[in-house]
Amino acid sequence: MESTQHTESKIIELKPFADEMVVNMGPQHPSTHGVLRLELRLDGEVVREAIPHIGYLHRCFEKHSENLSYPQIIPFTDRMDYVAAMNQNWGFCLAVEKLMAADESKAFEVPERAEYLRVLICELNRIASHLLSFGTYGMDIGAFTPFLYAFRDRERLLLLFEKVCGARLTYNYVRIGGVSEIIPIEPGSIAEQNYLDEIEAFLDYFEPMIDEYNELLTKNSIFAERTMRVAVMSADMALSYGATGPNLRGSGVDWDLRRDEPYSIYDRFDFDVPVAVDVPELGAVVGDCWSRYKVRMDEMKQSVRIVRQILAEGLPGGPVMADLKAVRPPKGEIYFRSEAPRGELGFYIVSDGTPKPVRLKGRSPCFSALSALQELSRGLMVADIIAIIGSIDIVMGEVDR
Amino acid sequence: MSDFRAMFVGFPDFNISEGVFPNINLQDKLNWAEEFIQNVLIPRLPEAVAAHFPVELGTVLVMFAVAGIFVAVVPLLPLVLVLAERKVAARFQNRTGPMRVGPWGTLQTLADGIKLIFKEDFIPPQGDKLLFLLAPYIIFACSFAVFAAIPFGDGIPIPGDFNIGIFYIMAISSVIVMGVIMAGWSSNSKWSLLGSLRSAAQIVSYEIPLGLSILTVVMLVQSLSMTDIVSSQSNGIFSWLIFRTPFTFIAFFIFFISAIAEVNRTPFDLPEAESEIVAGFHTEYSGMRFALFFIAEYANMFAVSAIAVTLFLGGWEGVLPGYDILGGFPGFVIKTLALVFLMMWLRWTLPRLRVDQLMNLCWKYFIPIAFFNILGTGIWGLIFPEDTLVSIIISCAIIYIGLIVAYTIAGRTLAQKPEPQPS
């Protein structure tokens, strides 16, 4: 009898057991990070099953792109992961550049100055993205103050971005063949020096703040109790679900595209890849919510290191855009992946030699990570669901595209 | 008057005064209104009126008048506290808080209140209408009834000055949970239901350590009357009950933490955990009904702080015997607001516990410690039947040593936590 009931309730989605309550969490819920909808089957406070329903922010990005020329697609990538839009721009541009490099006659070099600017801005964007993740995670767990601390610091970064591209959220800064010249910063000018000084001032302020945030939230015993040993994602599980980025490193897999498949000029910089380890003094195990969160906190320090190296070297002179007549990639296809703040961002492009792609597919790191939610959340409590969603750090704009 | 007193004729006279408990007798101190009429009002009246003044009716009228004053004055308290909370939160978070309405935003709560009054009064069509309408009033009334028994200061009349004052407060504040459950059930919302059930579990659980820590005080004072509890602490700071024995010192912290759980504030704000269950039991409420919950919450916060001050921190008695430092009505309010500030501080600093951790804390730690406290207080009472200089010195020495030991252990545990360096 039990088994037939079970299969029945599987088929008819909304028929619960007598002792179960089906609750809709989202799409309008304070902490589903946008418009994620979860169908929770609750036994009291215990979650029997959490089924994610996505698509509330679907904007036909891929289909839409087929009717746009390559440079026109870049602003649409801004809207994917709007928290780390610089990295999305860059990921797409890298894919198109690689596609164009297939044809000798169309190959071009991205200028040195543009490469440095890209790394500089995208690493700052990574800090901004992780700051938002840190702040909202604190709020998910119930501490409101870290959120405002994080936004205070993120604000300074947004002002820096505004100075190079004029926008605070959707930048359209990285272009195919270089970076945007809309607000030019002349090489060697006072404006450039001022800008770099401003970044340095931010880093000097921000680096000690990471330790302070660790003191305030990371090591807070209530926070630790809420996140440690909760929703442990083993390395095998992380790999099988295709989790990438901090989620993968939080499960103890040492993999970072910036180091292992270096693109752009990442091979010139010296940085570590933070990977979660067991912390028996505190009680954290590899793969729990706390580890995923801690990897992000450590990554911010590494981004600061990279930016400091650029500041020490100084920006090279020269143009910021390659001499590029038209973006008309040769016939062929390409898949290129880069390390965005939320993991491996891949773009698969099929070109028929026209200025518009025939097919464009985005590989979203959040989508893969979110797919693990159902398995992770089984048997936990309602409050843990929130902790998991925060720790895998999804942005619905990227999941739905 | 006799008619009024007839209400209590059938009331059993608990006669267990031989033990640690006092004789529970409601009739003792209910005559404050009558005294007021006899001693203050009638001498001031013209003789012809005074002779025929209906004392019984007057007593009832005076009681109504005092109740009216309370209903008028006490809601102003949340008005101030809400603003204080927002300003305190803002300072914790590098903000300025409300600044637009009035000088430094001081009229912001008033503006919010007016806005809430004009909002649509939404009643869920599928819900239980009667319970939905009743719930905010139950919570509101109960949290205000608590104020009736709080001794605010020397010479300020206490409307409910029973000789079972603290028992009355415990009883009346437990009724709040009924309002919460009614609100959650009648809203016809699953989030509300979850919130109200969480609240019921939480409040019922935390009432036990709360009551047990009150018991230690009652054992020492040998009275349930709030006035007696205050007057037993009249010999300066070291006669405050928190320092009287080491056990009341622990009891104070258990009381205060349980009180935070009782009034549903962070880190125990599970019933209205915004990031988990939207707004808990008052998700579906809007307009003035929502404001009632809000006012009740802040009134509660003040009330439990005032009770903590009365029970442990000397009430309106000052720091030094004979001098009026931190004493009287201003002293009482300052001490209470200090505890309220502590609650705000905790709220804007700490994350939230999970429901099982909340229960663990209560049942596995607080209740055993509270029972140990009662045992300890009993033994202390046998050793030192009267408060003497010796007993107070021994008590303070034990508290001091205990604090140093706790500090060292905590420091060592913290020092053992190195910065984890994943690489």
mmCIF file with all atom_site columns, N, CA and C in Angstrom, chain B residues 142-167:
data_model
loop_
_atom_site.group_PDB
_atom_site.id
_atom_site.type_symbol
_atom_site.label_atom_id
_atom_site.label_alt_id
_atom_site.label_comp_id
_atom_site.label_asym_id
_atom_site.label_entity_id
_atom_site.label_seq_id
_atom_site.pdbx_PDB_ins_code
_atom_site.Cartn_x
_atom_site.Cartn_y
_atom_site.Cartn_z
_atom_site.occupancy
_atom_site.B_iso_or_equiv
_atom_site.pdbx_formal_charge
_atom_site.auth_seq_id
_atom_site.auth_comp_id
_atom_site.auth_asym_id
_atom_site.auth_atom_id
_atom_site.pdbx_PDB_model_num
ATOM 1  N N  . CYS B 1 142 ? -2.302 41.044 25.895 1.00 0.00 ? 142 CYS B N  1
ATOM 2  C CA . CYS B 1 142 ? -1.487 40.321 26.867 1.00 0.00 ? 142 CYS B CA 1
ATOM 3  C C  . CYS B 1 142 ? -0.156 41.015 27.093 1.00 0.00 ? 142 CYS B C  1
ATOM 4  N N  . SER B 1 143 ? 0.449  41.507 26.009 1.00 0.00 ? 143 SER B N  1
ATOM 5  C CA . SER B 1 143 ? 1.751  42.119 26.228 1.00 0.00 ? 143 SER B CA 1
ATOM 6  C C  . SER B 1 143 ? 1.596  43.427 26.993 1.00 0.00 ? 143 SER B C  1
ATOM 7  N N  . PHE B 1 144 ? 0.413  44.062 26.905 1.00 0.00 ? 144 PHE B N  1
ATOM 8  C CA . PHE B 1 144 ? 0.218  45.295 27.679 1.00 0.00 ? 144 PHE B CA 1
ATOM 9  C C  . PHE B 1 144 ? -0.205 45.008 29.104 1.00 0.00 ? 144 PHE B C  1
ATOM 10 N N  . ALA B 1 145 ? -0.888 43.882 29.296 1.00 0.00 ? 145 ALA B N  1
ATOM 11 C CA . ALA B 1 145 ? -1.314 43.539 30.654 1.00 0.00 ? 145 ALA B CA 1
ATOM 12 C C  . ALA B 1 145 ? -0.111 43.277 31.549 1.00 0.00 ? 145 ALA B C  1
ATOM 13 N N  . VAL B 1 146 ? 0.990  42.849 30.942 1.00 0.00 ? 146 VAL B N  1
ATOM 14 C CA . VAL B 1 146 ? 2.202  42.608 31.728 1.00 0.00 ? 146 VAL B CA 1
ATOM 15 C C  . VAL B 1 146 ? 2.645  43.883 32.434 1.00 0.00 ? 146 VAL B C  1
ATOM 16 N N  . PHE B 1 147 ? 2.457  45.022 31.763 1.00 0.00 ? 147 PHE B N  1
ATOM 17 C CA . PHE B 1 147 ? 2.920  46.292 32.330 1.00 0.00 ? 147 PHE B CA 1
ATOM 18 C C  . PHE B 1 147 ? 2.194  46.640 33.632 1.00 0.00 ? 147 PHE B C  1
ATOM 19 N N  . ALA B 1 148 ? 1.007  46.043 33.836 1.00 0.00 ? 148 ALA B N  1
ATOM 20 C CA . ALA B 1 148 ? 0.229  46.386 35.023 1.00 0.00 ? 148 ALA B CA 1
ATOM 21 C C  . ALA B 1 148 ? 0.951  46.025 36.306 1.00 0.00 ? 148 ALA B C  1
ATOM 22 N N  . ALA B 1 149 ? 1.832  45.006 36.247 1.00 0.00 ? 149 ALA B N  1
ATOM 23 C CA . ALA B 1 149 ? 2.445  44.532 37.489 1.00 0.00 ? 149 ALA B CA 1
ATOM 24 C C  . ALA B 1 149 ? 3.903  44.947 37.626 1.00 0.00 ? 149 ALA B C  1
ATOM 25 N N  . ILE B 1 150 ? 4.371  45.817 36.738 1.00 0.00 ? 150 ILE B N  1
ATOM 26 C CA . ILE B 1 150 ? 5.781  46.200 36.805 1.00 0.00 ? 150 ILE B CA 1
ATOM 27 C C  . ILE B 1 150 ? 5.941  47.415 37.712 1.00 0.00 ? 150 ILE B C  1
ATOM 28 N N  . PRO B 1 151 ? 6.779  47.328 38.748 1.00 0.00 ? 151 PRO B N  1
ATOM 29 C CA . PRO B 1 151 ? 7.003  48.489 39.618 1.00 0.00 ? 151 PRO B CA 1
ATOM 30 C C  . PRO B 1 151 ? 7.976  49.468 38.973 1.00 0.00 ? 151 PRO B C  1
ATOM 31 N N  . PHE B 1 152 ? 7.443  50.577 38.488 1.00 0.00 ? 152 PHE B N  1
ATOM 32 C CA . PHE B 1 152 ? 8.288  51.507 37.729 1.00 0.00 ? 152 PHE B CA 1
ATOM 33 C C  . PHE B 1 152 ? 9.148  52.370 38.626 1.00 0.00 ? 152 PHE B C  1
ATOM 34 N N  . GLY B 1 153 ? 8.640  52.664 39.811 1.00 0.00 ? 153 GLY B N  1
ATOM 35 C CA . GLY B 1 153 ? 9.459  53.512 40.654 1.00 0.00 ? 153 GLY B CA 1
ATOM 36 C C  . GLY B 1 153 ? 8.815  53.709 42.004 1.00 0.00 ? 153 GLY B C  1
ATOM 37 N N  . ASP B 1 154 ? 9.562  54.329 42.897 1.00 0.00 ? 154 ASP B N  1
ATOM 38 C CA . ASP B 1 154 ? 9.063  54.584 44.226 1.00 0.00 ? 154 ASP B CA 1
ATOM 39 C C  . ASP B 1 154 ? 7.891  55.551 44.137 1.00 0.00 ? 154 ASP B C  1
ATOM 40 N N  . GLY B 1 155 ? 6.749  55.170 44.682 1.00 0.00 ? 155 GLY B N  1
ATOM 41 C CA . GLY B 1 155 ? 5.617  56.077 44.708 1.00 0.00 ? 155 GLY B CA 1
ATOM 42 C C  . GLY B 1 155 ? 4.759  56.037 43.473 1.00 0.00 ? 155 GLY B C  1
ATOM 43 N N  . ILE B 1 156 ? 5.178  55.319 42.441 1.00 0.00 ? 156 ILE B N  1
ATOM 44 C CA . ILE B 1 156 ? 4.327  55.189 41.260 1.00 0.00 ? 156 ILE B CA 1
ATOM 45 C C  . ILE B 1 156 ? 3.397  54.006 41.496 1.00 0.00 ? 156 ILE B C  1
ATOM 46 N N  . PRO B 1 157 ? 2.084  54.245 41.472 1.00 0.00 ? 157 PRO B N  1
ATOM 47 C CA . PRO B 1 157 ? 1.168  53.150 41.816 1.00 0.00 ? 157 PRO B CA 1
ATOM 48 C C  . PRO B 1 157 ? 1.252  52.018 40.807 1.00 0.00 ? 157 PRO B C  1
ATOM 49 N N  . ILE B 1 158 ? 1.206  50.795 41.307 1.00 0.00 ? 158 ILE B N  1
ATOM 50 C CA . ILE B 1 158 ? 1.205  49.626 40.437 1.00 0.00 ? 158 ILE B CA 1
ATOM 51 C C  . ILE B 1 158 ? -0.224 49.132 40.364 1.00 0.00 ? 158 ILE B C  1
ATOM 52 N N  . PRO B 1 159 ? -0.844 49.192 39.203 1.00 0.00 ? 159 PRO B N  1
ATOM 53 C CA . PRO B 1 159 ? -2.251 48.786 39.126 1.00 0.00 ? 159 PRO B CA 1
ATOM 54 C C  . PRO B 1 159 ? -2.450 47.347 39.566 1.00 0.00 ? 159 PRO B C  1
ATOM 55 N N  . GLY B 1 160 ? -1.519 46.475 39.236 1.00 0.00 ? 160 GLY B N  1
ATOM 56 C CA . GLY B 1 160 ? -1.697 45.075 39.588 1.00 0.00 ? 160 GLY B CA 1
ATOM 57 C C  . GLY B 1 160 ? -0.694 44.654 40.632 1.00 0.00 ? 160 GLY B C  1
ATOM 58 N N  . ASP B 1 161 ? -0.696 45.329 41.778 1.00 0.00 ? 161 ASP B N  1
ATOM 59 C CA . ASP B 1 161 ? 0.301  45.008 42.803 1.00 0.00 ? 161 ASP B CA 1
ATOM 60 C C  . ASP B 1 161 ? -0.185 43.857 43.654 1.00 0.00 ? 161 ASP B C  1
ATOM 61 N N  . PHE B 1 162 ? -0.324 42.682 43.049 1.00 0.00 ? 162 PHE B N  1
ATOM 62 C CA . PHE B 1 162 ? -0.730 41.499 43.805 1.00 0.00 ? 162 PHE B CA 1
ATOM 63 C C  . PHE B 1 162 ? 0.464  40.985 44.580 1.00 0.00 ? 162 PHE B C  1
ATOM 64 N N  . ASN B 1 163 ? 0.177  40.133 45.526 1.00 0.00 ? 163 ASN B N  1
ATOM 65 C CA . ASN B 1 163 ? 1.312  39.492 46.172 1.00 0.00 ? 163 ASN B CA 1
ATOM 66 C C  . ASN B 1 163 ? 1.799  38.290 45.357 1.00 0.00 ? 163 ASN B C  1
ATOM 67 N N  . ILE B 1 164 ? 1.199  38.072 44.175 1.00 0.00 ? 164 ILE B N  1
ATOM 68 C CA . ILE B 1 164 ? 1.723  37.041 43.273 1.00 0.00 ? 164 ILE B CA 1
ATOM 69 C C  . ILE B 1 164 ? 2.150  37.695 41.963 1.00 0.00 ? 164 ILE B C  1
ATOM 70 N N  . GLY B 1 165 ? 2.703  38.913 42.051 1.00 0.00 ? 165 GLY B N  1
ATOM 71 C CA . GLY B 1 165 ? 2.980  39.705 40.846 1.00 0.00 ? 165 GLY B CA 1
ATOM 72 C C  . GLY B 1 165 ? 3.727  38.971 39.761 1.00 0.00 ? 165 GLY B C  1
ATOM 73 N N  . ILE B 1 166 ? 4.841  38.317 40.114 1.00 0.00 ? 166 ILE B N  1
ATOM 74 C CA . ILE B 1 166 ? 5.666  37.702 39.070 1.00 0.00 ? 166 ILE B CA 1
ATOM 75 C C  . ILE B 1 166 ? 4.966  36.491 38.477 1.00 0.00 ? 166 ILE B C  1
ATOM 76 N N  . PHE B 1 167 ? 4.152  35.832 39.307 1.00 0.00 ? 167 PHE B N  1
ATOM 77 C CA . PHE B 1 167 ? 3.376  34.689 38.826 1.00 0.00 ? 167 PHE B CA 1
ATOM 78 C C  . PHE B 1 167 ? 2.333  35.156 37.808 1.00 0.00 ? 167 PHE B C  1
#
